[in-house]
Short mmCIF file of C-alpha atoms in Angstrom, two decimals:
data_model
loop_
_atom_site.label_atom_id
_atom_site.label_comp_id
_atom_site.label_asym_id
_atom_site.label_seq_id
_atom_site.Cartn_x
_atom_site.Cartn_y
_atom_site.Cartn_z
CA UNK A 1 -13.06 6.01 -19.87
CA UNK A 2 -12.81 6.37 -16.09
CA UNK A 3 -9.18 5.20 -16.22
CA UNK A 4 -8.20 7.94 -18.66
CA UNK A 5 -10.23 10.54 -16.75
CA UNK A 6 -8.55 9.79 -13.44
CA UNK A 7 -5.06 9.58 -14.98
CA UNK A 8 -5.60 13.05 -16.46
CA UNK A 9 -6.80 14.35 -13.07
CA UNK A 10 -3.87 12.76 -11.24
CA UNK A 11 -1.35 14.16 -13.74
CA UNK A 12 -2.89 17.63 -13.25
CA UNK A 13 -2.30 17.43 -9.48
CA UNK A 14 1.24 16.12 -10.04
CA UNK A 15 2.04 18.97 -12.44
CA UNK A 16 0.41 21.51 -10.12
CA UNK A 17 2.50 20.36 -7.15
CA UNK A 18 5.72 20.51 -9.15
CA UNK A 19 4.76 23.88 -10.64
CA UNK A 20 4.09 25.30 -7.19
CA UNK A 21 7.59 24.31 -6.02
CA UNK A 22 9.14 25.89 -9.13
CA UNK A 23 7.12 29.06 -8.46
CA UNK A 24 8.50 29.16 -4.91
CA UNK A 25 12.01 28.79 -6.34
CA UNK A 26 11.47 31.75 -8.66
CA UNK A 27 9.99 33.92 -5.92
CA UNK A 28 12.66 33.10 -3.34
CA UNK A 29 15.62 33.76 -5.68
CA UNK A 30 17.88 31.67 -3.47
CA UNK A 31 19.04 29.36 -6.24
CA UNK A 32 17.75 26.36 -4.29
CA UNK A 33 16.18 23.80 -6.61
CA UNK A 34 13.23 22.54 -4.60
CA UNK A 35 12.31 19.96 -7.24
CA UNK A 36 15.63 18.19 -6.65
CA UNK A 37 15.34 17.95 -2.88
CA UNK A 38 15.28 14.72 -0.95
CA UNK A 39 12.94 14.51 2.05
CA UNK A 40 13.63 11.67 4.49
CA UNK A 41 15.71 9.97 1.74
CA UNK A 42 12.78 10.21 -0.68
CA UNK A 43 12.73 12.26 -3.86
CA UNK A 44 10.42 15.24 -3.42
CA UNK A 45 8.60 14.10 -6.56
CA UNK A 46 6.86 11.44 -4.46
CA UNK A 47 5.01 14.30 -2.74
CA UNK A 48 4.05 16.36 -5.83
CA UNK A 49 0.41 15.22 -5.77
CA UNK A 50 0.06 15.95 -2.07
CA UNK A 51 1.71 19.36 -2.55
CA UNK A 52 -0.76 20.11 -5.33
CA UNK A 53 -3.70 19.28 -3.05
CA UNK A 54 -2.18 21.33 -0.21
CA UNK A 55 -1.79 24.31 -2.54
CA UNK A 56 -5.37 24.08 -3.83
CA UNK A 57 -6.89 23.87 -0.35
CA UNK A 58 -4.94 26.77 1.09
CA UNK A 59 -5.38 28.88 -2.05
CA UNK A 60 -9.16 28.37 -1.79
CA UNK A 61 -9.46 29.17 1.92
CA UNK A 62 -7.34 32.33 1.56
CA UNK A 63 -9.38 33.52 -1.43
CA UNK A 64 -12.57 32.88 0.50
CA UNK A 65 -11.76 35.68 2.95
CA UNK A 66 -12.46 38.08 0.09
CA UNK A 67 -14.55 36.27 -2.51
CA UNK A 68 -16.36 33.12 -3.54
CA UNK A 69 -13.96 30.91 -5.46
CA UNK A 70 -16.17 30.14 -8.46
CA UNK A 71 -14.41 32.68 -10.65
CA UNK A 72 -12.44 32.08 -13.85
CA UNK A 73 -9.64 34.35 -12.62
CA UNK A 74 -8.74 31.85 -9.90
CA UNK A 75 -8.78 28.91 -12.31
CA UNK A 76 -6.50 30.93 -14.60
CA UNK A 77 -4.06 31.53 -11.71
CA UNK A 78 -3.99 27.78 -11.04
CA UNK A 79 -3.20 27.24 -14.72
CA UNK A 80 -0.31 29.71 -14.46
CA UNK A 81 1.14 27.67 -11.58
CA UNK A 82 1.00 24.58 -13.81
CA UNK A 83 2.72 26.48 -16.64
CA UNK A 84 5.69 27.11 -14.31
CA UNK A 85 6.71 23.53 -15.17
CA UNK A 86 7.91 24.84 -18.55
CA UNK A 87 10.61 26.81 -16.75
CA UNK A 88 12.34 23.56 -15.89
CA UNK A 89 10.74 21.03 -18.20
CA UNK A 90 11.84 17.48 -17.64
CA UNK A 91 10.68 14.26 -19.24
CA UNK A 92 9.65 11.61 -16.68
CA UNK A 93 12.02 8.75 -15.88
CA UNK A 94 10.38 5.42 -16.61
CA UNK A 95 11.60 3.62 -13.51
CA UNK A 96 9.65 0.74 -12.03
CA UNK A 97 8.43 2.88 -9.12
CA UNK A 98 7.47 5.68 -11.51
CA UNK A 99 5.38 3.36 -13.69
CA UNK A 100 3.74 1.67 -10.70
CA UNK A 101 3.07 4.87 -8.74
CA UNK A 102 1.92 7.05 -11.61
CA UNK A 103 0.29 4.60 -14.01
CA UNK A 104 -0.57 1.16 -12.62
CA UNK A 105 -1.84 2.16 -9.16
CA UNK A 106 -4.04 5.05 -10.34
CA UNK A 107 -5.40 2.93 -13.20
CA UNK A 108 -6.45 0.16 -10.80
CA UNK A 109 -8.01 2.50 -8.23
CA UNK A 110 -9.91 4.40 -10.92
CA UNK A 111 -12.10 1.32 -11.46
CA UNK A 112 -13.78 2.18 -8.15
CA UNK A 113 -15.34 5.17 -9.92
CA UNK A 114 -17.90 2.90 -11.55
CA UNK A 115 -21.12 3.14 -9.51
CA UNK A 116 -19.46 5.48 -6.96
CA UNK A 117 -22.05 7.54 -5.09
CA UNK A 118 -22.29 10.40 -2.63
CA UNK A 119 -21.63 9.77 1.05
CA UNK A 120 -24.60 10.55 3.30
CA UNK A 121 -22.65 13.40 4.91
CA UNK A 122 -21.97 14.90 1.48
CA UNK A 123 -25.70 15.35 0.97
CA UNK A 124 -26.16 16.46 4.58
CA UNK A 125 -23.57 19.24 4.67
CA UNK A 126 -20.35 18.87 2.64
CA UNK A 127 -21.78 19.86 -0.75
CA UNK A 128 -23.88 22.53 0.94
CA UNK A 129 -20.81 24.08 2.57
CA UNK A 130 -18.81 23.84 -0.66
CA UNK A 131 -21.52 25.82 -2.42
CA UNK A 132 -21.15 28.60 0.16
CA UNK A 133 -17.38 28.61 -0.49
CA UNK A 134 -17.99 28.80 -4.23
CA UNK A 135 -20.71 31.45 -4.06
CA UNK A 136 -19.89 33.79 -1.17
CA UNK A 137 -16.90 35.20 0.62
CA UNK A 138 -16.61 33.93 4.17
CA UNK A 139 -19.89 34.32 6.08
CA UNK A 140 -19.49 35.11 9.77
CA UNK A 141 -21.41 32.79 12.07
CA UNK A 142 -22.20 30.35 9.24
CA UNK A 143 -22.27 27.55 11.83
CA UNK A 144 -25.49 29.08 13.22
CA UNK A 145 -27.17 28.32 9.90
CA UNK A 146 -25.94 24.69 9.89
CA UNK A 147 -24.11 23.27 12.92
CA UNK A 148 -22.06 20.88 10.80
CA UNK A 149 -20.39 23.82 9.06
CA UNK A 150 -18.45 24.24 12.30
CA UNK A 151 -16.50 21.11 11.30
CA UNK A 152 -15.07 22.98 8.32
CA UNK A 153 -12.34 20.98 6.55
CA UNK A 154 -9.84 22.05 3.94
CA UNK A 155 -11.06 19.02 2.00
CA UNK A 156 -14.20 21.03 1.24
CA UNK A 157 -12.09 23.93 0.00
CA UNK A 158 -10.20 21.57 -2.33
CA UNK A 159 -13.44 19.99 -3.52
CA UNK A 160 -14.97 23.39 -4.27
CA UNK A 161 -12.76 23.74 -7.34
CA UNK A 162 -13.97 20.51 -8.91
CA UNK A 163 -17.70 20.86 -9.45
CA UNK A 164 -18.82 20.06 -13.01
CA UNK A 165 -22.18 21.81 -12.81
CA UNK A 166 -24.25 19.15 -11.00
CA UNK A 167 -21.74 16.33 -11.54
CA UNK A 168 -19.48 15.55 -8.58
CA UNK A 169 -17.40 12.71 -9.97
CA UNK A 170 -14.16 14.70 -9.68
CA UNK A 171 -14.64 14.77 -5.90
CA UNK A 172 -14.13 11.01 -5.96
CA UNK A 173 -10.87 11.55 -7.83
CA UNK A 174 -9.61 13.73 -4.96
CA UNK A 175 -10.02 10.83 -2.54
CA UNK A 176 -8.33 8.43 -4.97
CA UNK A 177 -5.38 10.81 -5.32
CA UNK A 178 -4.67 10.58 -1.59
CA UNK A 179 -4.78 6.77 -1.88
CA UNK A 180 -2.40 6.79 -4.86
CA UNK A 181 0.02 8.93 -2.86
CA UNK A 182 -0.25 6.53 0.07
CA UNK A 183 0.59 3.46 -2.02
CA UNK A 184 3.36 5.36 -3.81
CA UNK A 185 4.95 6.31 -0.49
CA UNK A 186 4.81 2.71 0.76
CA UNK A 187 6.08 1.20 -2.49
CA UNK A 188 8.96 3.66 -2.90
CA UNK A 189 10.17 3.01 0.65
CA UNK A 190 10.33 -0.71 -0.09
CA UNK A 191 11.88 -0.45 -3.55
CA UNK A 192 14.47 2.29 -2.98
CA UNK A 193 14.99 2.65 0.79
CA UNK A 194 16.16 -0.76 2.02
CA UNK A 195 18.63 0.87 4.41
CA UNK A 196 16.05 3.27 5.83
CA UNK A 197 14.11 2.57 9.02
CA UNK A 198 10.89 3.08 7.04
CA UNK A 199 11.57 -0.07 5.00
CA UNK A 200 10.03 -2.69 7.31
CA UNK A 201 7.37 -0.21 8.44
CA UNK A 202 6.25 -0.02 4.80
CA UNK A 203 6.51 -3.79 4.33
CA UNK A 204 4.28 -4.41 7.34
CA UNK A 205 1.72 -1.84 6.14
CA UNK A 206 1.62 -3.60 2.76
CA UNK A 207 1.11 -6.98 4.44
CA UNK A 208 -1.60 -5.40 6.60
CA UNK A 209 -3.32 -4.22 3.42
CA UNK A 210 -3.25 -7.68 1.86
CA UNK A 211 -4.68 -9.49 4.90
CA UNK A 212 -7.42 -6.84 5.09
CA UNK A 213 -9.29 -9.12 2.69
CA UNK A 214 -9.48 -12.06 5.13
CA UNK A 215 -11.08 -12.62 8.52
CA UNK A 216 -14.35 -12.24 10.36
CA UNK A 217 -17.40 -11.01 8.42
CA UNK A 218 -15.58 -11.38 5.11
CA UNK A 219 -12.53 -9.31 6.08
CA UNK A 220 -11.67 -5.65 6.78
CA UNK A 221 -9.20 -4.88 9.53
CA UNK A 222 -9.17 -1.09 9.52
CA UNK A 223 -7.11 -0.59 6.36
CA UNK A 224 -8.00 2.12 3.82
CA UNK A 225 -11.16 1.56 1.83
CA UNK A 226 -13.18 3.39 -0.83
CA UNK A 227 -15.56 5.81 0.85
CA UNK A 228 -18.64 7.50 -0.50
CA UNK A 229 -17.88 10.69 -2.41
CA UNK A 230 -17.35 13.82 -0.34
CA UNK A 231 -15.77 12.51 2.91
CA UNK A 232 -12.24 13.34 4.00
CA UNK A 233 -11.59 10.29 6.19
CA UNK A 234 -9.12 8.63 3.80
CA UNK A 235 -7.40 11.95 3.09
CA UNK A 236 -6.95 12.68 6.80
CA UNK A 237 -5.81 9.12 7.55
CA UNK A 238 -3.10 9.29 4.89
CA UNK A 239 -1.73 12.71 5.90
CA UNK A 240 -1.94 11.87 9.63
CA UNK A 241 -0.09 8.59 9.04
CA UNK A 242 2.69 10.01 6.88
CA UNK A 243 3.31 13.08 9.07
CA UNK A 244 3.51 11.02 12.28
CA UNK A 245 5.60 8.33 10.63
CA UNK A 246 8.16 10.80 9.32
CA UNK A 247 8.47 12.58 12.67
CA UNK A 248 8.86 9.32 14.62
CA UNK A 249 11.36 8.07 12.01
CA UNK A 250 13.49 11.17 12.60
CA UNK A 251 13.24 10.80 16.38
CA UNK A 252 14.21 7.11 16.33
CA UNK A 253 17.26 7.85 14.14
CA UNK A 254 18.12 11.06 15.99
CA UNK A 255 18.29 12.85 12.64
CA UNK A 256 16.92 16.35 13.04
CA UNK A 257 17.08 18.36 9.82
CA UNK A 258 15.71 21.89 9.42
CA UNK A 259 14.43 21.53 5.87
CA UNK A 260 12.74 18.24 6.72
CA UNK A 261 11.22 19.85 9.81
CA UNK A 262 9.84 22.70 7.69
CA UNK A 263 8.28 20.16 5.33
CA UNK A 264 6.76 18.07 8.11
CA UNK A 265 5.30 21.15 9.87
CA UNK A 266 3.29 21.83 6.72
CA UNK A 267 2.20 18.18 6.63
CA UNK A 268 1.00 18.41 10.23
CA UNK A 269 -0.80 21.67 9.43
CA UNK A 270 -2.48 19.92 6.49
CA UNK A 271 -3.66 17.10 8.76
CA UNK A 272 -5.12 19.63 11.22
CA UNK A 273 -6.86 21.45 8.39
CA UNK A 274 -8.33 18.15 7.22
CA UNK A 275 -9.52 17.21 10.70
CA UNK A 276 -8.97 18.77 14.11
CA UNK A 277 -7.67 15.45 15.52
CA UNK A 278 -4.32 16.21 13.88
CA UNK A 279 -3.61 18.64 16.73
CA UNK A 280 -2.19 15.78 18.83
CA UNK A 281 0.73 15.44 16.41
CA UNK A 282 1.97 18.80 17.69
CA UNK A 283 3.36 16.93 20.74
CA UNK A 284 5.78 14.97 18.58
CA UNK A 285 6.46 18.00 16.38
CA UNK A 286 7.46 20.10 19.39
CA UNK A 287 9.92 17.42 20.51
CA UNK A 288 11.42 17.38 17.00
CA UNK A 289 11.76 21.18 17.09
CA UNK A 290 13.62 21.38 20.38
CA UNK A 291 16.10 18.75 19.14
CA UNK A 292 17.14 20.80 16.10
CA UNK A 293 20.49 22.49 16.54
CA UNK A 294 20.69 26.18 15.58
CA UNK A 295 16.94 26.21 15.25
CA UNK A 296 15.24 29.47 14.40
CA UNK A 297 11.62 30.47 14.37
CA UNK A 298 11.83 31.24 10.65
CA UNK A 299 11.26 27.57 9.89
CA UNK A 300 7.94 27.84 11.75
CA UNK A 301 6.81 30.95 9.87
CA UNK A 302 4.97 29.40 6.86
CA UNK A 303 2.96 26.94 8.96
CA UNK A 304 2.38 29.52 11.70
CA UNK A 305 0.96 32.13 9.31
CA UNK A 306 -1.28 29.63 7.50
CA UNK A 307 -2.28 28.03 10.79
CA UNK A 308 -3.17 31.40 12.33
CA UNK A 309 -5.34 32.32 9.35
CA UNK A 310 -7.00 28.89 9.42
CA UNK A 311 -7.88 29.29 13.11
CA UNK A 312 -9.11 32.84 12.42
CA UNK A 313 -11.38 31.40 9.71
CA UNK A 314 -12.71 28.89 12.27
CA UNK A 315 -13.41 31.73 14.68
CA UNK A 316 -15.35 33.72 12.08
CA UNK A 317 -17.47 30.74 11.02
CA UNK A 318 -18.18 29.16 14.40
CA UNK A 319 -17.05 31.49 17.19
CA UNK A 320 -14.54 28.80 18.22
CA UNK A 321 -10.87 28.28 17.46
CA UNK A 322 -11.53 24.55 17.18
CA UNK A 323 -15.17 23.51 17.02
CA UNK A 324 -16.59 21.62 18.97
CA UNK A 325 -14.08 22.17 21.81
CA UNK A 326 -16.12 24.44 24.08
CA UNK A 327 -13.00 25.72 25.87
CA UNK A 328 -11.82 27.33 22.61
CA UNK A 329 -15.09 29.22 22.02
CA UNK A 330 -15.82 32.88 22.80
CA UNK A 331 -19.28 33.61 24.16
CA UNK A 332 -18.51 37.35 23.96
CA UNK A 333 -18.87 37.11 20.17
CA UNK A 334 -22.35 38.00 18.97
CA UNK A 335 -22.49 34.96 16.67
CA UNK A 336 -21.72 32.37 19.35
CA UNK A 337 -24.00 31.10 22.13
CA UNK A 338 -22.29 29.54 25.12
CA UNK A 339 -22.63 25.76 25.26
CA UNK A 340 -23.35 25.27 21.54
CA UNK A 341 -20.09 23.45 20.86
CA UNK A 342 -20.43 21.18 23.91
CA UNK A 343 -23.97 20.16 22.94
CA UNK A 344 -22.90 19.29 19.41
CA UNK A 345 -19.90 17.34 20.69
CA UNK A 346 -22.22 15.19 22.84
CA UNK A 347 -24.55 14.58 19.88
CA UNK A 348 -21.67 13.42 17.65
CA UNK A 349 -20.13 11.32 20.41
CA UNK A 350 -23.43 9.64 21.19
CA UNK A 351 -23.97 8.85 17.50
CA UNK A 352 -20.57 7.11 17.31
CA UNK A 353 -20.86 5.34 20.70
CA UNK A 354 -18.21 7.56 22.30
CA UNK A 355 -17.02 6.63 25.79
CA UNK A 356 -17.96 10.06 27.11
CA UNK A 357 -21.67 9.27 26.55
CA UNK A 358 -21.60 5.70 27.91
CA UNK A 359 -21.92 4.20 31.38
CA UNK A 360 -18.27 3.35 32.07
CA UNK A 361 -15.72 1.40 30.06
CA UNK A 362 -17.63 -1.92 30.29
CA UNK A 363 -20.88 -0.36 29.14
CA UNK A 364 -19.08 1.38 26.30
CA UNK A 365 -17.32 -1.82 25.20
CA UNK A 366 -20.54 -3.84 25.14
CA UNK A 367 -22.42 -1.14 23.25
CA UNK A 368 -19.62 -0.50 20.74
CA UNK A 369 -19.04 -4.21 20.08
CA UNK A 370 -22.78 -4.77 19.57
CA UNK A 371 -22.27 -3.35 16.09
CA UNK A 372 -21.34 -6.23 13.71
CA UNK A 373 -19.14 -3.82 11.73
CA UNK A 374 -17.21 -2.69 14.80
CA UNK A 375 -16.81 -6.17 16.31
CA UNK A 376 -15.72 -7.77 13.03
CA UNK A 377 -13.12 -5.11 12.22
CA UNK A 378 -11.87 -4.97 15.84
CA UNK A 379 -11.25 -8.74 15.88
CA UNK A 380 -9.51 -8.63 12.51
CA UNK A 381 -7.38 -5.67 13.61
CA UNK A 382 -6.22 -7.46 16.77
CA UNK A 383 -5.40 -10.61 14.78
CA UNK A 384 -3.51 -8.52 12.21
CA UNK A 385 -1.43 -6.86 14.93
CA UNK A 386 -0.64 -10.23 16.53
CA UNK A 387 0.32 -11.73 13.15
CA UNK A 388 2.67 -8.87 12.27
CA UNK A 389 4.13 -8.80 15.77
CA UNK A 390 4.96 -12.51 15.43
CA UNK A 391 6.75 -11.83 12.14
CA UNK A 392 8.70 -9.05 13.83
CA UNK A 393 9.68 -11.16 16.89
CA UNK A 394 10.45 -14.42 15.09
CA UNK A 395 12.36 -13.17 12.06
CA UNK A 396 13.83 -9.73 12.82
CA UNK A 397 16.28 -8.23 15.29
CA UNK A 398 16.88 -4.56 15.94
CA UNK A 399 20.20 -2.72 15.60
CA UNK A 400 18.97 0.64 16.81
CA UNK A 401 18.42 1.29 20.48
CA UNK A 402 15.80 3.98 21.04
CA UNK A 403 15.98 5.72 24.41
CA UNK A 404 13.36 4.96 27.04
CA UNK A 405 12.19 8.58 27.03
CA UNK A 406 11.64 8.56 23.27
CA UNK A 407 9.78 5.24 23.46
CA UNK A 408 7.53 6.68 26.15
CA UNK A 409 6.99 9.80 24.06
CA UNK A 410 5.90 7.82 20.99
CA UNK A 411 3.81 5.28 22.92
CA UNK A 412 2.24 8.05 25.01
CA UNK A 413 1.30 9.98 21.88
CA UNK A 414 -0.20 6.83 20.35
CA UNK A 415 -2.12 6.02 23.54
CA UNK A 416 -3.47 9.57 23.76
CA UNK A 417 -4.70 9.36 20.17
CA UNK A 418 -6.48 6.09 20.94
CA UNK A 419 -8.02 7.48 24.14
CA UNK A 420 -9.43 10.57 22.43
CA UNK A 421 -10.72 8.42 19.55
CA UNK A 422 -12.53 6.10 21.99
CA UNK A 423 -13.78 8.94 24.16
CA UNK A 424 -15.17 11.11 21.37
CA UNK A 425 -15.95 9.40 18.07
CA UNK A 426 -14.79 5.78 17.83
CA UNK A 427 -16.06 5.21 14.30
CA UNK A 428 -13.88 2.83 12.29
CA UNK A 429 -13.48 5.32 9.46
CA UNK A 430 -12.16 7.89 11.93
CA UNK A 431 -9.48 5.51 13.21
CA UNK A 432 -7.93 4.24 9.96
CA UNK A 433 -4.83 6.42 10.15
CA UNK A 434 -4.29 5.40 13.77
CA UNK A 435 -4.61 1.69 13.01
CA UNK A 436 -2.15 1.83 10.10
CA UNK A 437 0.29 3.91 12.17
CA UNK A 438 0.18 1.20 14.87
CA UNK A 439 1.14 -1.43 12.28
CA UNK A 440 3.88 0.78 10.83
CA UNK A 441 5.43 1.42 14.25
CA UNK A 442 5.92 -2.32 14.75
CA UNK A 443 8.34 -2.21 11.82
CA UNK A 444 9.83 1.26 12.34
CA UNK A 445 13.46 0.45 13.14
CA UNK A 446 16.73 -0.65 11.59
CA UNK A 447 16.21 -4.41 11.48
CA UNK A 448 18.24 -7.37 10.36
CA UNK A 449 17.01 -10.90 9.65
CA UNK A 450 17.66 -13.33 12.51
CA UNK A 451 18.53 -16.03 9.98
CA UNK A 452 18.52 -16.50 6.23
CA UNK A 453 15.52 -17.85 4.38
CA UNK A 454 14.83 -17.86 0.65
CA UNK A 455 11.48 -16.26 1.47
CA UNK A 456 13.25 -13.11 2.66
CA UNK A 457 14.88 -12.60 -0.73
CA UNK A 458 11.41 -12.06 -2.20
CA UNK A 459 11.13 -8.81 -0.23
CA UNK A 460 14.27 -7.60 -1.99
CA UNK A 461 13.01 -8.60 -5.42
CA UNK A 462 11.32 -5.72 -7.25
CA UNK A 463 9.06 -8.03 -9.24
CA UNK A 464 7.68 -9.81 -6.17
CA UNK A 465 7.18 -6.55 -4.24
CA UNK A 466 5.46 -5.00 -7.24
CA UNK A 467 3.19 -8.05 -7.51
CA UNK A 468 2.34 -7.80 -3.78
CA UNK A 469 1.47 -4.12 -4.12
CA UNK A 470 -0.69 -4.75 -7.18
CA UNK A 471 -2.55 -7.54 -5.35
CA UNK A 472 -3.16 -5.23 -2.40
CA UNK A 473 -4.36 -2.45 -4.71
CA UNK A 474 -6.56 -4.76 -6.80
CA UNK A 475 -8.65 -5.64 -3.75
CA UNK A 476 -9.42 -1.99 -2.91
CA UNK A 477 -12.23 -1.62 -5.50
CA UNK A 478 -15.05 -4.12 -5.23
CA UNK A 479 -14.36 -7.11 -7.48
CA UNK A 480 -17.60 -6.83 -9.46
CA UNK A 481 -16.49 -3.41 -10.72
CA UNK A 482 -13.76 -5.04 -12.82
CA UNK A 483 -16.43 -7.06 -14.59
CA UNK A 484 -18.48 -3.90 -15.15
CA UNK A 485 -15.42 -2.14 -16.58
CA UNK A 486 -14.60 -4.99 -18.96
CA UNK A 487 -18.17 -5.08 -20.21
CA UNK A 488 -18.30 -1.31 -20.80
CA UNK A 489 -14.81 0.28 -20.71
CA UNK A 490 -16.05 3.57 -22.22
CA UNK A 491 -18.77 4.11 -19.61
CA UNK A 492 -18.77 7.71 -18.34
CA UNK A 493 -20.12 7.69 -14.77
CA UNK A 494 -21.79 10.82 -13.40
CA UNK A 495 -22.75 11.57 -9.80
CA UNK A 496 -25.49 14.13 -9.32
CA UNK A 497 -27.11 15.83 -6.37
CA UNK A 498 -30.89 15.53 -6.25
CA UNK A 499 -32.63 18.25 -4.29
CA UNK A 500 -35.76 17.37 -2.37
CA UNK A 501 -38.76 19.54 -1.66
CA UNK A 502 -38.55 22.40 0.81
CA UNK A 503 -40.98 24.51 2.81
CA UNK A 504 -40.78 27.88 4.63
CA UNK A 505 -38.83 27.93 7.88
CA UNK A 506 -41.50 27.30 10.59
CA UNK A 507 -39.65 29.48 13.11
CA UNK A 508 -39.40 32.43 10.76
CA UNK A 509 -35.60 32.35 10.45
CA UNK A 510 -33.58 32.64 7.27
CA UNK A 511 -34.26 30.28 4.39
CA UNK A 512 -36.29 27.12 4.00
CA UNK A 513 -36.19 23.62 5.52
CA UNK A 514 -36.52 20.18 3.88
CA UNK A 515 -40.02 18.74 3.71
CA UNK A 516 -38.56 15.48 5.01
CA UNK A 517 -35.21 14.51 6.47
CA UNK A 518 -32.28 16.88 6.96
CA UNK A 519 -30.50 16.82 3.57
CA UNK A 520 -30.24 20.21 1.89
CA UNK A 521 -27.89 19.03 -0.89
CA UNK A 522 -26.57 22.26 -2.51
CA UNK A 523 -29.45 24.64 -1.75
CA UNK A 524 -27.89 27.76 -0.21
CA UNK A 525 -31.17 28.87 1.32
CA UNK A 526 -31.88 25.53 2.96
CA UNK A 527 -31.17 24.75 6.62
CA UNK A 528 -31.68 21.18 7.91
CA UNK A 529 -33.76 22.26 10.90
CA UNK A 530 -36.10 25.10 11.80
CA UNK A 531 -34.26 28.04 13.33
CA UNK A 532 -34.76 31.67 14.29
CA UNK A 533 -31.31 32.60 13.00
CA UNK A 534 -31.32 35.30 10.34
CA UNK A 535 -28.78 36.66 7.85
CA UNK A 536 -27.58 40.25 8.25
CA UNK A 537 -25.28 42.35 6.11
CA UNK A 538 -22.56 44.23 7.93
CA UNK A 539 -21.54 47.69 6.92
CA UNK A 540 -17.90 46.63 6.69
CA UNK A 541 -17.06 45.55 3.11
CA UNK A 542 -20.50 43.91 2.74
CA UNK A 543 -19.61 40.90 4.89
CA UNK A 544 -22.60 38.87 6.08
CA UNK A 545 -23.32 37.32 9.46
CA UNK A 546 -25.73 34.66 10.73
CA UNK A 547 -26.90 35.29 14.28
#
């Protein structure tokens, strides 16, 4: 049952993404067929699912300026976007990559749905925030009611559409959809793009995924894994990886195309909306922009407008352009208290063993490595990098000479990402995209084999590559779940939120607090800690403010 459920969900996102492009065609009246475009030598259809998710998230956050999104009118509008597919109906081509990407991979990953449960942070604040999005138009100063709401992610806006009363299983499907896109991108580059500099980058990422199952503490080297329901770490990692990889690919080939730049600006925006860390990609994006001939600011307009509105939303909720960066906060606003963002940043950094809260680099290293999870994955990651580097040095030679300045740009950007990860929140789940990008960059070039071996021909054989991808994918869900599925293939798994007891706010502020712990689940009147903050209604269009 879970296989059919996820396939239906995935097809919906695919159809929605394609329908959105057709709608843009109709509105633009330029005659340009967006559904026939190629982006970085890839058919745009590879990105339909991601486009569907991007549309849903931005549609939700724009609506939320004026209304809660739990309204049948908005679901009807989404349906209309899907119906746009009828304007240019096309039966799918049953190519090997189409079958693998749209049938085999999602079917395998759907098995992870069995026994899937909510992530701790989902109970702590994600579901709570989603309920505010569903129930109320944007509430000014909402971060004062719950500090974690300052970390607002577009993933929550996407998730807000997929509540089934008190069943949150569809939120797991969102995460799986990002993973399906990731594997589809990698597989298509290997199968159809042998002359592209993304070919060996994708091969190395696939190898990295396979060896994720071996090593210290039973394996895991920083590759993607199935998270608890409600977290956006996999989603961010995938979008961060693909956006950076495409930009660096263009830079290394010195191919600067305006339509590809427009597409990648929206990808970078999406990564920033998923998690603020995506801001660092703007360094590479700016370099791409200045290299475009006859560039105009029109190609920046869509991402600029959406980005401006996203930052404005941040400002209304938290008093900061990017919470918890204190320098971007405005103490003149009545709903922001100076120093709030900095205090919360220190709390989060300390929780994740961030360098900024430790006694020097040695003290940080000893503390961070004291965690068996961190030490095991770090060792496996280093061994994986060494193994793939040896493959690169022993068997491949490069035909493309990248300038010193461009190498420094890419390596500097990578180093800066690593530094900020270590300094702020060096949790493994927050570094997945960075680790995979590191592996991909080892293979990002136009390579030739140093000598001929029969083994190399396997990489050019569709059957062997397909088998390798399936093996990699099969190990993503826990192995016991396949046994559970075989024993009960019609099992319909549900994931519910269980609210605990509450009591009046001891400090007299708005709402109630949990009797124990900090989890409020989906209770709109619950705050995780006692506070004096109260809710006021403004005279202007009945907007509300916490202060």
